[in-house]
Short mmCIF file of C-alpha atoms in Angstrom, two decimals:
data_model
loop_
_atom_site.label_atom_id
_atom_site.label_comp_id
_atom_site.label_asym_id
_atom_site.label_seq_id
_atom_site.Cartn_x
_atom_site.Cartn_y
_atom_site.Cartn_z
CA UNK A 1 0.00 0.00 0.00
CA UNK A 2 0.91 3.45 -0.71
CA UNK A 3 2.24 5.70 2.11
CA UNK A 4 0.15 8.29 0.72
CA UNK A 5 -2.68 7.47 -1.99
CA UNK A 6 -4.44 10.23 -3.41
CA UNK A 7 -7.48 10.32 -6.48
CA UNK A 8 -5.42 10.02 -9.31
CA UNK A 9 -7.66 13.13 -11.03
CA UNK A 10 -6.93 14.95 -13.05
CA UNK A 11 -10.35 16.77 -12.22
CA UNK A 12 -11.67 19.39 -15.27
CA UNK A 13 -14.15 21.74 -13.60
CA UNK A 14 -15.97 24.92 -14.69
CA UNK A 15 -14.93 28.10 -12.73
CA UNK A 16 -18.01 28.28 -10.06
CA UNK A 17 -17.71 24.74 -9.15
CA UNK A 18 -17.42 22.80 -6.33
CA UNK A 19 -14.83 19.98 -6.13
CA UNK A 20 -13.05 17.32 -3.42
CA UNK A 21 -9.78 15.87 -3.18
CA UNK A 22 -9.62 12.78 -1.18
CA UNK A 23 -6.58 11.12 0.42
CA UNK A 24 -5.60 8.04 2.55
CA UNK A 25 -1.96 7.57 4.69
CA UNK A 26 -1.15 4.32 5.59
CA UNK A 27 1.35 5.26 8.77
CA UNK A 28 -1.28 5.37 12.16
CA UNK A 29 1.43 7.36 13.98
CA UNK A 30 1.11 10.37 11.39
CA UNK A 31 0.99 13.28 13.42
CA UNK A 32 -0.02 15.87 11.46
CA UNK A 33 -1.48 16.85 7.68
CA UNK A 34 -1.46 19.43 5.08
CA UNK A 35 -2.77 20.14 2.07
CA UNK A 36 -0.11 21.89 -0.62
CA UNK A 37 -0.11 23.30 -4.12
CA UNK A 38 2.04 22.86 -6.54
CA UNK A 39 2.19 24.98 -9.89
CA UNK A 40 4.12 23.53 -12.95
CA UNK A 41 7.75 23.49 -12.13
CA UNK A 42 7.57 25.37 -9.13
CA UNK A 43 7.77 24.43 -5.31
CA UNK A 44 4.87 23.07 -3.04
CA UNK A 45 3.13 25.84 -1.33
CA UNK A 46 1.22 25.42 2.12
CA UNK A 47 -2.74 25.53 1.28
CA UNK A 48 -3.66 24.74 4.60
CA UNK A 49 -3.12 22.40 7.73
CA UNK A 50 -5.77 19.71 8.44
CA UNK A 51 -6.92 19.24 12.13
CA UNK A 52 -8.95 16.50 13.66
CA UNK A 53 -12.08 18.89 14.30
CA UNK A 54 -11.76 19.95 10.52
CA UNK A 55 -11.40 23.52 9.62
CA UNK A 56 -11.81 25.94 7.25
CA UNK A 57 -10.13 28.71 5.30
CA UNK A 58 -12.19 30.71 2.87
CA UNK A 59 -13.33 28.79 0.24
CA UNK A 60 -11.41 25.71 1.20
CA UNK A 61 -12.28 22.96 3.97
CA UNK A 62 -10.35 20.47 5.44
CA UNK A 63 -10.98 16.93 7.31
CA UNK A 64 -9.18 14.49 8.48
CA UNK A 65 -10.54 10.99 10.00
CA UNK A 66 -7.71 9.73 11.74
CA UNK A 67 -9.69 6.50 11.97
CA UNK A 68 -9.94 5.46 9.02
CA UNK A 69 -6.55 7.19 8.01
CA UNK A 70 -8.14 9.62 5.61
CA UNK A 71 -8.08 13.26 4.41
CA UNK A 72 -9.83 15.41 2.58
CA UNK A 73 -10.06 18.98 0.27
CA UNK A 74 -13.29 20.81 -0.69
CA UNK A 75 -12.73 23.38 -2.86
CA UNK A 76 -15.80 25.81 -3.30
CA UNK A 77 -16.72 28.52 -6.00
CA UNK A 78 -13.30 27.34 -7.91
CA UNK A 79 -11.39 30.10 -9.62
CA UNK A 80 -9.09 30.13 -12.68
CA UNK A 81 -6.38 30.46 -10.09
CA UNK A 82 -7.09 27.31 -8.29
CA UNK A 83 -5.69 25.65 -11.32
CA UNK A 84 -3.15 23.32 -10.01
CA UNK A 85 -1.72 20.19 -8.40
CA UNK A 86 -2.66 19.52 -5.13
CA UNK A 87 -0.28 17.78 -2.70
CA UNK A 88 -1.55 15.30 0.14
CA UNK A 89 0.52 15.54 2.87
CA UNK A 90 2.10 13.80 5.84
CA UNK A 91 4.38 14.37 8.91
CA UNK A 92 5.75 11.28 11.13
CA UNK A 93 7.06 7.94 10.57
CA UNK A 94 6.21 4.22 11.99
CA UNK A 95 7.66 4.75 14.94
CA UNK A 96 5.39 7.80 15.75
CA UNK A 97 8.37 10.25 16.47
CA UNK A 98 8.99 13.14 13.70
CA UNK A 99 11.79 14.78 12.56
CA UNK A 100 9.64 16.33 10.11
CA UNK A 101 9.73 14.25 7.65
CA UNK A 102 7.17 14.56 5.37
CA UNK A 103 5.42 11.90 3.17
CA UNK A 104 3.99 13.53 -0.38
CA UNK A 105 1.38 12.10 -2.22
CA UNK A 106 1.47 11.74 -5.95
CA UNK A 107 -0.65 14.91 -6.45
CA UNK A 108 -4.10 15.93 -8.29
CA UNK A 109 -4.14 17.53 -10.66
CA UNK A 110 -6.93 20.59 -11.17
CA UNK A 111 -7.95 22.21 -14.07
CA UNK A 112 -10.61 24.87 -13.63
CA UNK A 113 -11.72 26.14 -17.44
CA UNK A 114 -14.06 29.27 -18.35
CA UNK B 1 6.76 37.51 3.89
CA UNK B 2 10.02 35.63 5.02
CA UNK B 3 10.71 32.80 2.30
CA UNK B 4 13.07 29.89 1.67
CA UNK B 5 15.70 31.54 -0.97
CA UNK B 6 18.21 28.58 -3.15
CA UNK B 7 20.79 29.34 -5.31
CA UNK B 8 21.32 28.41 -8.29
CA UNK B 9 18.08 27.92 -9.81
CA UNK B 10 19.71 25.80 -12.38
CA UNK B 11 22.96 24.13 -12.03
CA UNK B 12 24.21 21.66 -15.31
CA UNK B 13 27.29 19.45 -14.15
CA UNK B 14 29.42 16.70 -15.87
CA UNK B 15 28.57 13.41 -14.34
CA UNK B 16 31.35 12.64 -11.11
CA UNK B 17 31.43 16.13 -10.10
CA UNK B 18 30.15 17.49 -7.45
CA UNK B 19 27.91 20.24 -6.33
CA UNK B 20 26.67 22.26 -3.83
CA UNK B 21 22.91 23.26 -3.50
CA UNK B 22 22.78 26.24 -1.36
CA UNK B 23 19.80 27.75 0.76
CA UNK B 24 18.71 30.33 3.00
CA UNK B 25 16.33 29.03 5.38
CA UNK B 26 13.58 31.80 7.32
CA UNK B 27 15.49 32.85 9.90
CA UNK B 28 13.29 32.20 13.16
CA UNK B 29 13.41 28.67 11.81
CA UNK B 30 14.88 25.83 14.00
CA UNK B 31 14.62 22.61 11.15
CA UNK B 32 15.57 22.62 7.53
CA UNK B 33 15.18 19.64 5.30
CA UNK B 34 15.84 18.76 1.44
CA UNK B 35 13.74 17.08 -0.73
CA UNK B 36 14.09 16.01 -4.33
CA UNK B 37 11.06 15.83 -6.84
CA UNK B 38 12.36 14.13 -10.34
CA UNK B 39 10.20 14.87 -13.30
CA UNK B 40 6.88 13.38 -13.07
CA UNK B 41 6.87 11.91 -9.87
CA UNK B 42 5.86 12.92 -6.40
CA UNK B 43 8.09 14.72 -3.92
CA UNK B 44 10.27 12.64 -1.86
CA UNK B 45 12.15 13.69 1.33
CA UNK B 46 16.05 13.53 1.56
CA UNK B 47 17.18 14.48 5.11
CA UNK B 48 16.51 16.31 7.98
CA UNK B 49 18.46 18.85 10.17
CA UNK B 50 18.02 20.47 13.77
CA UNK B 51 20.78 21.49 16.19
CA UNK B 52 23.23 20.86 13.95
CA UNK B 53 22.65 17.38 13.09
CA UNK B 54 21.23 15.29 10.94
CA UNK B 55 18.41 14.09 12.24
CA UNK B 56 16.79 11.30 10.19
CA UNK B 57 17.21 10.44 6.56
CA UNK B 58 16.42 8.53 3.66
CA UNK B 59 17.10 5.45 1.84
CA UNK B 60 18.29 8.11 -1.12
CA UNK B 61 20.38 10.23 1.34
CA UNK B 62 23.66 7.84 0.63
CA UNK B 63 27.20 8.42 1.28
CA UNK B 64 27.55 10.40 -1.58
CA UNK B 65 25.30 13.14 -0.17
CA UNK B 66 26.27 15.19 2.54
CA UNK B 67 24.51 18.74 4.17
CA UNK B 68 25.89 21.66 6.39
CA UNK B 69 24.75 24.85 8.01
CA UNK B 70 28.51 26.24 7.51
CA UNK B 71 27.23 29.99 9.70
CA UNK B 72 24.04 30.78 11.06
CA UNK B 73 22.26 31.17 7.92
CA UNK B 74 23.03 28.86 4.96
CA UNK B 75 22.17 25.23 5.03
CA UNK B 76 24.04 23.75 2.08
CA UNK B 77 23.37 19.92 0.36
CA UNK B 78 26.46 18.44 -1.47
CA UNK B 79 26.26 15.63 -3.93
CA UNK B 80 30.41 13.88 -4.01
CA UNK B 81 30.05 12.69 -7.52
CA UNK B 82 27.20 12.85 -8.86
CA UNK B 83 24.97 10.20 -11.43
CA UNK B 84 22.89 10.90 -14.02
CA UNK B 85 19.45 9.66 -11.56
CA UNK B 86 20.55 12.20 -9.67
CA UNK B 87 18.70 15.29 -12.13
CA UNK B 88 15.94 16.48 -10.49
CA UNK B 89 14.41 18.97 -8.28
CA UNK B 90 15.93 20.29 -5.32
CA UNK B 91 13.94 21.90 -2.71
CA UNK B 92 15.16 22.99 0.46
CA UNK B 93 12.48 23.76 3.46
CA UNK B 94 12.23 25.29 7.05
CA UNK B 95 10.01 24.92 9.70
CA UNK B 96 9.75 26.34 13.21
CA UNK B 97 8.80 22.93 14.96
CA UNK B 98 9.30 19.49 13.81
CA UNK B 99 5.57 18.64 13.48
CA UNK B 100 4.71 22.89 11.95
CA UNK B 101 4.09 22.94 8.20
CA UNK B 102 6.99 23.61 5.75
CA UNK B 103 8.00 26.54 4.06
CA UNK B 104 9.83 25.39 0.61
CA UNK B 105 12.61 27.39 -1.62
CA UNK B 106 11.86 27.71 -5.27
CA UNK B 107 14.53 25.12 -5.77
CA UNK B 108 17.27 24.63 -7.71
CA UNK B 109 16.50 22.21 -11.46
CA UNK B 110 20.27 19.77 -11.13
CA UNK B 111 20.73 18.49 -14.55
CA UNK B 112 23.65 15.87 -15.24
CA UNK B 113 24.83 15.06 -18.10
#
């Protein structure tokens, strides 16, 4: 199994609409999450931490299940700009201690057209 | 905004050389990492750094890699002689806690040829 597994996409979606990323981590110690975008070529940028209670930052929502070892991105009222990859993201390894070492999923990739 | 600077954004070396990556992390930061992304595939984490030592790292991070915070500000990855698998992406990140999200350079495109 994957250490991170994300929808393979890539999603094609009209500017307006709404759309969700979902993700599963196989580690149970992960100890914390993060959604990030990535632009062609360019570096991963934070989008937003994910917390147990969920939360939300503008147009974008967040939840984790740590139960069944899965996260997930709501994107509302998508924009041109949210055109992108989307990074699934995880801190910790087996052992439960972190370093910091993160665990990057293969991405989704976004479109949003006209 | 503080951010992550690397130099060069482009390096092109003979294979067997070596190089140096170089980055500034934020400066309130306590951890700095490198990562690698080769073309097409996901991002995948190289080492680890706090109080001056590594502090874990990956199957990837062989003997023939090696990092450095040579003064309080740079945080440098070397490569001994480097391979053509080694192209890719280099990204270098900072964070104020181990467990705090990442902030990532622009990174620096190694081709070998």
């Amino acid at each position: 199994r994957k250490e991170v597994e994300q929808d393979p996409g890539p999603f094609n979606v009209p500017e307006g609409a709404t759309v969700a990323f979902n993700c599963t981590y196989s580690n149970s110690a992960s100890q914390s999450f993060f959604w990030y975008r990535q632009d062609c070529r360019k570096e991963p940028k934070l989008l937003m931490s994910v917390y147990s209670s969920g939360n939300e930052d503008g147009r974008f929502t967040a939840q984790l299940n740590r139960a069944s070892q899965y996260i997930s991105l709501l994107i509302r009222d998508s924009k041109l700009s949210d055109s992108a990859t989307y990074l699934c993201v995880v801190n910790g390894d087996e052992q439960g201690t972190s370093y910091g070492k993160l665990t990057f999923g293969q991405g989704t990739i976004l479109t949003v057209h006209p | 905004e503080p951010e992550v600077t690397q130099t060069p954004s482009h390096q092109v070396t003979q294979m067997g050389q070596e190089v140096i990556l170089r980055c500034v992390p934020i400066s309130n930061h306590l951890y700095f990492y490198w990562y690698r992304q080769i073309l097409g595939q996901k991002v995948e984490f190289l080492v680890s750094f706090y109080n001056n030592e590594i502090s874990e790292k990956s199957e990837i991070f062989d003997d023939q890699f090696s990092v450095e915070r040579p003064d309080g500000s740079n945080f440098t990855l070397k490569i001994r002689s480097t391979k053509l698998e080694d192209s890719a992406m280099y990204f270098c990140a900072s964070g104020q806690g181990s467990n705090q999200p990442q902030h990532f350079g622009d990174g620096t495109r190694l081709s070998i040829l």
